GROMACS .gro file of C-alpha atoms in nm:
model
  132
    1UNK     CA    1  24.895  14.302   4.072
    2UNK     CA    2  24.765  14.363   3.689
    3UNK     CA    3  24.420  14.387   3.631
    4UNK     CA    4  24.191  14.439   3.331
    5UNK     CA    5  24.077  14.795   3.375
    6UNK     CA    6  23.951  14.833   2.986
    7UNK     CA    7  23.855  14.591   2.718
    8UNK     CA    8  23.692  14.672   2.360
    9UNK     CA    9  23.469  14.557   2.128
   10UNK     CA   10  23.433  14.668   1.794
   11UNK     CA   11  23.093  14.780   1.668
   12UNK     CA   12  22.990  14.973   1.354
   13UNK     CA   13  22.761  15.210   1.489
   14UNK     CA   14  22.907  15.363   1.829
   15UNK     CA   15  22.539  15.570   1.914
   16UNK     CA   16  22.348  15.228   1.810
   17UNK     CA   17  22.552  14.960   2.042
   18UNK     CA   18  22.526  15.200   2.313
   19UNK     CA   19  22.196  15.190   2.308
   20UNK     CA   20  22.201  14.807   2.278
   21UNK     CA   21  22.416  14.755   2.547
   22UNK     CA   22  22.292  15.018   2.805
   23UNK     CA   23  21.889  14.927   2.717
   24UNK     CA   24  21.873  14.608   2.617
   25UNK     CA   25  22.172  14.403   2.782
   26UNK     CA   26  22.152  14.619   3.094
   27UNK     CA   27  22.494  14.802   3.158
   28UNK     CA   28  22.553  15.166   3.236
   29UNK     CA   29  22.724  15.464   3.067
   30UNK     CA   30  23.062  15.497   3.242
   31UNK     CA   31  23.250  15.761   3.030
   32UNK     CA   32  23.024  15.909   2.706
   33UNK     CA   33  23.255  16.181   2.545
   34UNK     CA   34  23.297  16.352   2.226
   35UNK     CA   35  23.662  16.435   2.246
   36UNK     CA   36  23.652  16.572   1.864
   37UNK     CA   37  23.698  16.434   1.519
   38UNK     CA   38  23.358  16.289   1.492
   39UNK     CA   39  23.360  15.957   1.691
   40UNK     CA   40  23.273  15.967   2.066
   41UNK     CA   41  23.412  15.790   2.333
   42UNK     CA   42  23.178  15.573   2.563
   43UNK     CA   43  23.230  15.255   2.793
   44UNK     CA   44  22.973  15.084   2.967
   45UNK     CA   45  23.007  14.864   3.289
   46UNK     CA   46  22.811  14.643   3.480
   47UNK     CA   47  22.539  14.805   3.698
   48UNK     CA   48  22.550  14.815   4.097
   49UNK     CA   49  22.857  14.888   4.188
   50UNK     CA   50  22.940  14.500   4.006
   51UNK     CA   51  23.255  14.512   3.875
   52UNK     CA   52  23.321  14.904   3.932
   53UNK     CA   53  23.683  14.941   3.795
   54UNK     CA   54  23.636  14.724   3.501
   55UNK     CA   55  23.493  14.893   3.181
   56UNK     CA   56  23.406  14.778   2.792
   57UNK     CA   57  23.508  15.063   2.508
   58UNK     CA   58  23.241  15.068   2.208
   59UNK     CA   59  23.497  15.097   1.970
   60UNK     CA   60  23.445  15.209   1.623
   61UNK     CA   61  23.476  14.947   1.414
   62UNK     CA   62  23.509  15.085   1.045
   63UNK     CA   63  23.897  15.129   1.054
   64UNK     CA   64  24.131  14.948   0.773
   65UNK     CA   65  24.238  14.694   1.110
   66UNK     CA   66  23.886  14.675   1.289
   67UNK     CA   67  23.657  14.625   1.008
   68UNK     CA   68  23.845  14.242   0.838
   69UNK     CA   69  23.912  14.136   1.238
   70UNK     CA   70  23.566  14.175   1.338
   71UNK     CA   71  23.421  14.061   1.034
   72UNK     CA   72  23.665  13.753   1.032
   73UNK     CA   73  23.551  13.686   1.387
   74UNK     CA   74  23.182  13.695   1.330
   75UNK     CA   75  23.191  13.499   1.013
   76UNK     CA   76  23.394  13.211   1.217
   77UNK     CA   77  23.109  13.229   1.471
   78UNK     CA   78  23.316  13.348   1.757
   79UNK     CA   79  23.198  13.550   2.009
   80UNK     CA   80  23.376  13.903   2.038
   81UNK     CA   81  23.327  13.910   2.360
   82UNK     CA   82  23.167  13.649   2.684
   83UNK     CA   83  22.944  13.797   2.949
   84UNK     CA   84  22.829  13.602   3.274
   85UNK     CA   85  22.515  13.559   3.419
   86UNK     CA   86  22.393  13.420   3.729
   87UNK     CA   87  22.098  13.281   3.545
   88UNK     CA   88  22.137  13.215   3.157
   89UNK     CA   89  21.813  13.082   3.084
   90UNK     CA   90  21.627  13.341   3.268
   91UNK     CA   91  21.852  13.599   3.084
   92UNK     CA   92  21.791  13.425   2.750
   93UNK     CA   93  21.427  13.462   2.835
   94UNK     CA   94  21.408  13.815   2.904
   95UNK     CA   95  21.639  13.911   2.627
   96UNK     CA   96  21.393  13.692   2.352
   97UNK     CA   97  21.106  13.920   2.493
   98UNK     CA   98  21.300  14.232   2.395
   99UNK     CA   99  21.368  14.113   2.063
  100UNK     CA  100  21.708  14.058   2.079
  101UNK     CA  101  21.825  13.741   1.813
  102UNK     CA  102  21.990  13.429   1.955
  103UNK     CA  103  22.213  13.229   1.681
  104UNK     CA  104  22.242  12.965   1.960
  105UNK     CA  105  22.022  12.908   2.206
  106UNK     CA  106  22.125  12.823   2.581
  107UNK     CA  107  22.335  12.472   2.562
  108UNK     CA  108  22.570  12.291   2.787
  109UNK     CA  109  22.940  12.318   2.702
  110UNK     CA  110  23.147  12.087   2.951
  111UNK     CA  111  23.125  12.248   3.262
  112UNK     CA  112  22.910  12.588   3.163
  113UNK     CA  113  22.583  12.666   2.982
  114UNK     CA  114  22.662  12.934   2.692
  115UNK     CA  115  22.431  13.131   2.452
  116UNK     CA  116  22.510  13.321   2.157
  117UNK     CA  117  22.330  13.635   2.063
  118UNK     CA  118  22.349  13.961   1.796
  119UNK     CA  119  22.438  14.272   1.945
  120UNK     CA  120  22.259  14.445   1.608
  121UNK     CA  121  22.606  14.620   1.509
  122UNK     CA  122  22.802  14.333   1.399
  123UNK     CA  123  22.918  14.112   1.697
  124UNK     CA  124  22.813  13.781   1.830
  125UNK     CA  125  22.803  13.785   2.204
  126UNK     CA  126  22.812  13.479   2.440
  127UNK     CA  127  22.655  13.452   2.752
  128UNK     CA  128  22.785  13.213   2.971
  129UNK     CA  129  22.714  13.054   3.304
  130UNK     CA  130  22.907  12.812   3.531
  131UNK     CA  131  22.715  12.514   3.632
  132UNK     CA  132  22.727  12.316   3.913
   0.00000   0.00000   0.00000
């Protein structure tokens, strides 16, 4: 059996979306290294033992590959990358109160209800919920 042990997402400021993503969405540091060369190497996971042998790579994204893609992909509107939650409004509420910038507010999308926020270092992240 294959599964997805590591994903990235590309983010311009490594030290500023782990601070995002660890404080404000809610994961935990998995791996936060500095193996040399200037540009550490974290991953954050999902807190609680949830999803303990899956991981997402802040991946520096100033590179002459990473910078066009993730630009191209947040100019298009896409999201870099889709979270679930048991509860999107409730998460859409708490997230608001911290500040945190919604480009589309919760809506129903056939059979899920999806969000889109900023992560502050160039990414739009959906949240997404299955309904019903």
């Amino acid at each position: 059996m294959i599964k997805v042990a590591m994903t990235s997402v590309y983010v311009e400021d490594v030290a500023k979306a782990h601070a995002f993503y660890t404080g404000v969405l809610g994961f935990e540091t998995r791996t936060h290294v500095n193996p040399g060369g200037g540009k550490p190497f974290v991953t954050v996971g999902a807190r609680e033992g949830a999803q303990p042998d899956l991981e997402l790579l802040l991946e520096p994204g100033d590179g002459p590959i990473a910078e066009p893609y993730r630009r191209a992909v947040r100019e298009a509107g896409l999201p870099s990358i889709v979270f679930s939650v048991d509860d999107l409004r409730a998460e859409f509420e708490r997230l608001r109160g911290e500040g945190v910038h919604f480009v589309r507010e919760p809506e129903k999308q056939g059979p899920v209800l999806t969000a889109l926020l900023d992560d502050t270092v160039g990414n739009l992240i959906q949240l997404t919920q299955p309904l019903g």
